[in-house]
């Protein structure tokens, strides 16, 4: 029987359509949370939030993605500097002011929060973010966020990326951060974080990048870091780190870059550090290191950058540097080195500025002895 013109068919079809839309739409509670989040922000130039209208926040809402299995909001990805067509067409980077509303915590199925490079978003990180059970990525880089890192941050058992760089965050690194067993990337650079590195920091066994540079971090390098077998990049530069450099750092299995420049570090350079087969970037400049540079370079030494400038180093330039596989940028200036600079590579391609202001160095590229 042809029911296409039946008066009962049209209401039924509309009912099925409504049910389908309801199943595929985000819940009203998620939509309300997003709109409350939006109301705390001002984006005056690009009208990025114009798409945040209608009942379904899972489709065509700028920066919002949902889990297809349950239509819950899963990802909030708002980048002020990206390859997004809207930003590219405008020819400018994004600008946004306001604050991050705690209403974001009502989106309790979030796996990703990226609110990055908006320059003028201020205020604290809502402490309730620590209660989001599925969160894997938290990137708030490039804003003006202040206050402290939420003390309960260690509750985020699935967190793999924590990037709070380029803000105005103060206070200490919470001890609970060492509970982030899945954390692989930590970037806290260029903030106002103070106090010591937590002694249990080495519990972060999955961490490959620990970037803490340009803060006010003090104290010594904690021994627990020796057990971080996946750590490839460690940046503690431009802080107030004191004490000596532990010899075990040079024996870390995959460490490839180490930035300790502009701190209060004293004592001698461990032979294991400059003799490391894995390190390719080593910057120890602007500290109070003394003694001689260990003469332990060899055919396995491969340094793209080796910067020991502005210390109190004495003795000669190590002759074993000539046996290195590769030395790119070398800076030994502003020390108390003395003697003839060895001949051959890498010294053939270095400029005199690499050796300026030492006690009595001579030989190419400096004047003859």
Short mmCIF file of C-alpha atoms in Angstrom, two decimals:
data_model
loop_
_atom_site.label_atom_id
_atom_site.label_comp_id
_atom_site.label_asym_id
_atom_site.label_seq_id
_atom_site.Cartn_x
_atom_site.Cartn_y
_atom_site.Cartn_z
CA UNK A 1 0.00 0.00 0.00
CA UNK A 2 1.32 3.44 -0.90
CA UNK A 3 1.49 5.41 2.34
CA UNK A 4 3.52 8.31 1.01
CA UNK A 5 0.47 10.56 1.09
CA UNK A 6 -0.95 9.13 4.30
CA UNK A 7 -1.61 11.75 6.99
CA UNK A 8 0.11 9.42 9.49
CA UNK A 9 3.29 9.10 7.41
CA UNK A 10 4.46 12.71 7.59
CA UNK A 11 4.38 13.01 11.42
CA UNK A 12 6.14 9.65 11.69
CA UNK A 13 8.90 10.72 9.30
CA UNK A 14 9.37 13.96 11.20
CA UNK A 15 9.51 12.00 14.46
CA UNK A 16 12.19 9.68 13.11
CA UNK A 17 14.15 12.69 11.82
CA UNK A 18 13.91 14.40 15.20
CA UNK A 19 15.06 11.26 17.02
CA UNK A 20 18.03 10.90 14.63
CA UNK A 21 19.04 14.53 15.13
CA UNK A 22 18.73 14.17 18.88
CA UNK A 23 20.96 11.08 18.90
CA UNK A 24 23.63 12.80 16.78
CA UNK A 25 23.50 16.15 18.55
CA UNK A 26 25.46 17.18 21.59
CA UNK A 27 23.57 17.12 24.89
CA UNK A 28 22.03 20.44 25.96
CA UNK A 29 24.32 20.42 29.01
CA UNK A 30 27.45 20.37 26.80
CA UNK A 31 26.05 23.15 24.63
CA UNK A 32 25.25 25.25 27.71
CA UNK A 33 28.78 24.70 29.07
CA UNK A 34 30.34 25.83 25.79
CA UNK A 35 28.20 28.95 25.64
CA UNK A 36 29.12 29.80 29.25
CA UNK A 37 32.79 29.28 28.32
CA UNK A 38 32.34 31.58 25.30
CA UNK A 39 30.64 34.29 27.37
CA UNK A 40 33.84 34.78 29.42
CA UNK A 41 35.90 35.55 26.29
CA UNK A 42 36.07 38.45 23.84
CA UNK A 43 37.35 37.90 20.30
CA UNK A 44 36.97 41.28 18.54
CA UNK A 45 38.49 40.81 15.09
CA UNK A 46 37.68 37.53 13.37
CA UNK A 47 34.24 36.66 14.77
CA UNK A 48 35.37 33.08 15.32
CA UNK A 49 32.46 32.28 17.60
CA UNK A 50 29.83 33.17 14.98
CA UNK A 51 29.49 29.46 14.24
CA UNK A 52 28.57 28.72 17.85
CA UNK A 53 24.83 28.85 17.26
CA UNK A 54 22.02 26.39 16.85
CA UNK A 55 21.21 23.35 18.96
CA UNK A 56 23.99 21.04 17.78
CA UNK A 57 27.49 21.92 19.01
CA UNK A 58 28.92 18.76 17.38
CA UNK A 59 28.68 20.11 13.85
CA UNK A 60 30.36 23.20 12.47
CA UNK A 61 31.11 24.86 15.80
CA UNK A 62 34.57 26.34 15.38
CA UNK A 63 37.20 24.32 17.29
CA UNK A 64 34.71 21.84 18.76
CA UNK A 65 34.76 18.10 18.07
CA UNK A 66 32.59 15.36 19.54
CA UNK A 67 32.94 11.67 20.21
CA UNK A 68 30.93 9.98 17.42
CA UNK A 69 29.86 7.16 19.72
CA UNK A 70 28.02 9.33 22.24
CA UNK A 71 28.01 12.88 20.77
CA UNK A 72 29.72 14.29 23.86
CA UNK A 73 32.17 17.14 23.37
CA UNK A 74 35.63 15.53 23.30
CA UNK A 75 38.00 18.18 21.90
CA UNK A 76 38.20 21.94 22.27
CA UNK A 77 40.91 23.19 19.91
CA UNK A 78 41.26 26.98 19.71
CA UNK A 79 44.63 28.16 18.40
CA UNK A 80 45.40 31.82 17.79
CA UNK A 81 48.33 30.96 15.53
CA UNK A 82 47.58 28.11 13.19
CA UNK A 83 47.00 27.12 9.58
CA UNK A 84 43.25 27.43 9.99
CA UNK A 85 41.72 28.98 6.82
CA UNK A 86 39.98 31.70 8.84
CA UNK A 87 43.25 32.88 10.35
CA UNK A 88 45.16 32.51 7.09
CA UNK A 89 42.59 34.52 5.16
CA UNK A 90 42.66 37.30 7.74
CA UNK A 91 46.43 37.60 7.45
CA UNK A 92 46.81 38.04 11.18
CA UNK A 93 47.22 35.96 14.30
CA UNK A 94 44.41 35.65 16.76
CA UNK A 95 43.70 37.92 19.69
CA UNK A 96 41.35 37.15 22.53
CA UNK A 97 40.83 38.52 26.02
CA UNK A 98 38.82 37.42 29.02
CA UNK A 99 39.34 34.34 31.15
CA UNK A 100 38.84 30.58 31.08
CA UNK A 101 35.49 29.95 32.69
CA UNK A 102 35.16 27.04 35.16
CA UNK A 103 32.17 26.02 33.06
CA UNK A 104 34.67 24.19 30.87
CA UNK A 105 34.80 21.56 33.61
CA UNK A 106 31.18 20.61 32.92
CA UNK A 107 32.45 19.09 29.68
CA UNK A 108 33.46 16.00 31.59
CA UNK A 109 34.31 13.87 28.52
CA UNK A 110 36.98 16.22 27.20
CA UNK A 111 40.19 14.57 26.05
CA UNK A 112 41.79 17.72 24.57
CA UNK A 113 41.84 21.34 25.70
CA UNK A 114 43.88 23.65 23.48
CA UNK A 115 43.44 27.38 24.11
CA UNK A 116 46.71 28.64 22.73
CA UNK A 117 48.40 31.83 21.52
CA UNK A 118 45.58 34.30 22.14
CA UNK A 119 47.93 36.75 23.89
CA UNK A 120 45.49 38.36 26.32
CA UNK A 121 43.47 35.60 28.00
CA UNK A 122 44.19 36.17 31.68
CA UNK A 123 43.14 34.92 35.09
CA UNK A 124 43.86 31.55 36.68
CA UNK A 125 43.65 28.04 35.33
CA UNK A 126 40.38 26.72 36.78
CA UNK A 127 41.36 24.19 39.48
CA UNK A 128 38.43 22.00 38.44
CA UNK A 129 40.31 21.07 35.25
CA UNK A 130 42.06 18.52 37.46
CA UNK A 131 38.75 16.66 37.72
CA UNK A 132 38.37 15.91 34.00
CA UNK A 133 38.89 12.13 33.98
CA UNK A 134 39.75 11.61 30.28
CA UNK A 135 41.95 14.63 29.61
CA UNK A 136 45.05 13.76 27.53
CA UNK A 137 46.19 17.14 26.19
CA UNK A 138 46.17 20.46 28.04
CA UNK A 139 47.78 23.28 26.04
CA UNK A 140 47.34 26.85 27.27
CA UNK A 141 50.54 28.30 25.80
CA UNK A 142 50.87 31.94 24.79
CA UNK A 143 48.33 33.74 26.93
CA UNK A 144 48.53 35.87 30.10
CA UNK A 145 47.34 33.27 32.57
CA UNK A 146 48.31 33.90 36.17
CA UNK A 147 47.93 32.13 39.49
CA UNK A 148 49.34 28.71 40.16
CA UNK A 149 49.38 25.32 38.50
CA UNK A 150 46.34 23.53 40.00
CA UNK A 151 47.65 21.52 42.97
CA UNK A 152 45.46 18.56 41.98
CA UNK A 153 46.98 18.33 38.48
CA UNK A 154 48.29 14.87 39.37
CA UNK A 155 44.75 13.45 39.22
CA UNK A 156 44.85 13.54 35.41
CA UNK A 157 46.00 9.96 34.96
CA UNK A 158 45.73 10.03 31.16
CA UNK A 159 47.46 13.38 30.60
CA UNK A 160 50.21 13.04 27.97
CA UNK A 161 50.84 16.72 27.12
CA UNK A 162 50.94 19.63 29.58
CA UNK A 163 51.96 22.90 27.92
CA UNK A 164 51.57 26.10 29.96
CA UNK A 165 54.49 28.01 28.42
CA UNK A 166 54.58 31.76 27.82
CA UNK A 167 52.19 32.88 30.52
CA UNK A 168 52.50 34.57 33.91
CA UNK A 169 52.00 31.52 36.10
CA UNK A 170 53.61 31.71 39.53
CA UNK A 171 53.95 29.53 42.61
CA UNK A 172 55.66 26.17 42.80
CA UNK A 173 55.57 23.07 40.65
CA UNK A 174 53.03 20.92 42.52
CA UNK A 175 54.44 17.73 43.97
CA UNK A 176 51.41 15.91 42.55
CA UNK A 177 52.73 16.50 39.03
CA UNK A 178 54.90 13.41 39.53
CA UNK A 179 51.70 11.31 39.57
CA UNK A 180 51.13 11.95 35.85
CA UNK A 181 52.24 8.48 34.82
CA UNK A 182 51.31 9.00 31.14
CA UNK A 183 52.97 12.41 30.73
CA UNK A 184 55.32 12.62 27.73
CA UNK A 185 55.69 16.36 27.12
CA UNK A 186 55.95 19.03 29.84
CA UNK A 187 56.49 22.68 28.88
CA UNK A 188 56.40 25.34 31.61
CA UNK A 189 58.88 27.75 30.01
CA UNK A 190 58.72 31.51 30.34
CA UNK A 191 56.57 31.88 33.43
CA UNK A 192 57.21 33.00 37.00
CA UNK A 193 57.34 29.58 38.62
CA UNK A 194 59.53 29.42 41.72
CA UNK A 195 60.71 26.94 44.30
CA UNK A 196 62.51 23.65 43.74
CA UNK A 197 61.87 20.90 41.23
CA UNK A 198 59.84 18.32 43.19
CA UNK A 199 62.13 15.60 44.57
CA UNK A 200 59.86 12.91 43.10
CA UNK A 201 60.03 14.43 39.60
CA UNK A 202 61.81 11.31 38.37
CA UNK A 203 58.57 9.33 38.77
CA UNK A 204 57.60 10.67 35.34
CA UNK A 205 59.00 7.62 33.58
CA UNK A 206 57.27 8.30 30.25
CA UNK A 207 58.48 11.90 29.98
CA UNK A 208 60.60 12.69 26.93
CA UNK A 209 60.69 16.51 27.17
CA UNK A 210 60.97 18.54 30.39
CA UNK A 211 61.11 22.22 29.50
CA UNK A 212 61.25 24.49 32.57
CA UNK A 213 63.44 27.31 31.25
CA UNK A 214 62.98 31.03 31.98
CA UNK A 215 61.40 30.79 35.40
CA UNK A 216 62.56 31.33 38.97
CA UNK A 217 63.12 27.66 39.79
CA UNK A 218 65.71 27.19 42.53
CA UNK A 219 67.51 24.41 44.38
CA UNK A 220 69.53 21.56 42.99
CA UNK A 221 68.83 19.09 40.21
CA UNK A 222 66.97 16.25 41.98
CA UNK A 223 68.68 12.82 41.89
CA UNK A 224 65.41 11.15 40.88
CA UNK A 225 65.84 12.50 37.34
CA UNK A 226 68.58 9.89 36.85
CA UNK A 227 65.87 7.24 36.48
CA UNK A 228 64.03 8.99 33.63
CA UNK A 229 65.12 6.63 30.87
CA UNK A 230 63.02 8.25 28.13
CA UNK A 231 64.07 11.84 28.79
CA UNK A 232 65.55 13.32 25.60
CA UNK A 233 65.33 17.09 26.24
CA UNK A 234 65.94 18.83 29.56
CA UNK A 235 65.76 22.63 29.69
CA UNK A 236 66.42 24.31 33.04
CA UNK A 237 67.96 27.45 31.57
CA UNK A 238 67.55 30.97 32.98
CA UNK A 239 66.55 29.91 36.47
CA UNK A 240 68.20 29.89 39.89
CA UNK A 241 69.43 26.30 39.90
CA UNK A 242 72.40 25.89 42.22
CA UNK A 243 74.84 23.19 43.29
CA UNK A 244 76.97 21.10 40.98
CA UNK A 245 76.13 19.14 37.83
CA UNK A 246 75.60 15.48 38.75
CA UNK A 247 77.80 13.07 36.82
CA UNK A 248 74.85 10.77 36.15
CA UNK A 249 73.32 13.28 33.71
CA UNK A 250 75.99 12.35 31.17
CA UNK A 251 74.98 8.70 31.46
CA UNK A 252 71.27 9.17 30.78
CA UNK A 253 70.54 6.82 27.87
CA UNK A 254 68.61 9.04 25.42
CA UNK A 255 69.33 12.58 26.59
CA UNK A 256 70.17 14.64 23.49
CA UNK A 257 69.81 18.26 24.62
CA UNK A 258 70.67 19.82 27.98
CA UNK A 259 70.23 23.51 28.70
CA UNK A 260 71.56 24.66 32.08
CA UNK A 261 72.67 28.13 31.00
CA UNK A 262 72.14 31.25 33.13
CA UNK A 263 71.87 29.61 36.53
CA UNK A 264 73.94 29.57 39.73
CA UNK A 265 75.66 26.24 39.08
CA UNK A 266 79.17 25.77 40.38
CA UNK A 267 81.82 23.06 40.56
CA UNK A 268 83.43 21.15 37.73
CA UNK A 269 82.08 19.85 34.44
CA UNK A 270 81.67 16.07 34.77
CA UNK A 271 83.73 14.10 32.25
CA UNK A 272 80.66 11.94 31.60
CA UNK A 273 78.83 15.00 30.30
CA UNK A 274 81.21 16.20 27.58
CA UNK A 275 82.13 12.59 26.84
CA UNK A 276 78.51 11.58 26.32
CA UNK A 277 77.76 9.72 23.10
CA UNK A 278 74.15 10.90 22.99
CA UNK A 279 74.24 14.61 23.79
CA UNK A 280 74.20 16.84 20.73
CA UNK A 281 73.29 20.14 22.44
CA UNK A 282 75.02 21.15 25.69
CA UNK A 283 74.69 24.69 26.99
CA UNK A 284 76.33 25.40 30.37
CA UNK A 285 77.07 29.08 29.75
CA UNK A 286 76.72 31.89 32.31
CA UNK A 287 77.23 29.87 35.46
CA UNK A 288 80.13 29.65 37.94
CA UNK A 289 81.77 26.45 36.69
CA UNK A 290 85.48 26.11 37.39
CA UNK A 291 88.34 23.69 36.77
CA UNK A 292 89.43 22.47 33.36
CA UNK A 293 87.32 21.20 30.48
CA UNK A 294 87.60 17.39 30.55
CA UNK A 295 89.83 16.16 27.72
CA UNK A 296 87.58 13.22 26.87
CA UNK A 297 86.13 14.06 23.45
CA UNK A 298 86.37 11.32 20.84
CA UNK A 299 85.08 9.88 17.60
CA UNK A 300 81.61 9.48 19.10
CA UNK A 301 81.36 13.16 20.08
CA UNK A 302 78.78 14.96 17.97
CA UNK A 303 77.80 18.41 19.21
CA UNK A 304 75.63 20.73 17.18
CA UNK A 305 76.04 23.19 20.04
CA UNK A 306 78.63 23.22 22.83
CA UNK A 307 78.47 26.45 24.83
CA UNK A 308 80.64 26.86 27.94
CA UNK A 309 80.99 30.66 27.79
CA UNK A 310 80.91 33.01 30.79
CA UNK A 311 82.21 30.64 33.45
CA UNK A 312 85.44 30.36 35.45
CA UNK A 313 87.05 27.55 33.49
CA UNK A 314 90.84 27.24 33.50
CA UNK A 315 93.50 25.24 31.70
CA UNK A 316 93.88 24.58 27.96
CA UNK A 317 91.38 23.96 25.19
CA UNK A 318 91.11 20.14 25.06
CA UNK A 319 93.15 18.65 22.22
CA UNK A 320 90.72 15.73 22.01
CA UNK A 321 88.18 18.10 20.41
CA UNK A 322 90.07 17.54 17.14
CA UNK A 323 89.08 13.86 17.20
CA UNK A 324 85.35 14.62 17.45
CA UNK A 325 83.01 13.45 14.74
CA UNK A 326 81.44 16.91 14.55
CA UNK A 327 81.46 20.16 16.50
CA UNK A 328 79.15 22.82 15.12
CA UNK A 329 78.78 25.87 17.34
CA UNK A 330 81.50 26.07 19.99
CA UNK A 331 81.76 28.95 22.48
CA UNK A 332 84.51 29.02 25.11
CA UNK A 333 84.62 32.80 25.50
CA UNK A 334 84.80 34.71 28.80
CA UNK A 335 86.65 32.12 30.85
CA UNK A 336 90.23 31.83 32.13
CA UNK A 337 91.57 29.39 29.53
CA UNK A 338 95.21 29.52 28.55
CA UNK A 339 97.55 27.99 25.96
CA UNK A 340 97.57 27.34 22.24
CA UNK A 341 94.33 26.55 20.45
CA UNK A 342 94.70 23.12 18.78
CA UNK A 343 95.03 23.02 14.99
CA UNK A 344 92.62 21.25 12.65
CA UNK A 345 88.89 20.68 12.82
CA UNK A 346 86.68 21.99 14.34
CA UNK A 347 88.93 25.01 14.92
CA UNK A 348 89.43 25.65 11.20
CA UNK A 349 85.85 26.90 10.82
CA UNK A 350 85.48 28.74 14.14
CA UNK A 351 85.65 32.50 14.54
CA UNK A 352 87.71 34.42 17.07
CA UNK A 353 84.53 35.26 19.02
CA UNK A 354 84.44 31.63 20.21
CA UNK A 355 87.58 32.33 22.28
CA UNK A 356 87.28 36.00 23.27
CA UNK A 357 88.19 37.22 26.74
CA UNK A 358 90.28 34.37 28.09
CA UNK A 359 93.50 34.76 30.07
CA UNK A 360 96.14 33.73 27.53
CA UNK A 361 94.76 31.78 24.58
CA UNK A 362 96.63 32.11 21.30
CA UNK A 363 96.79 30.55 17.86
CA UNK A 364 94.30 30.56 14.98
CA UNK A 365 91.72 32.07 14.88
CA UNK A 366 93.37 34.29 17.54
CA UNK A 367 96.79 35.91 17.06
CA UNK A 368 99.83 33.65 16.90
CA UNK A 369 101.45 32.49 20.09
#
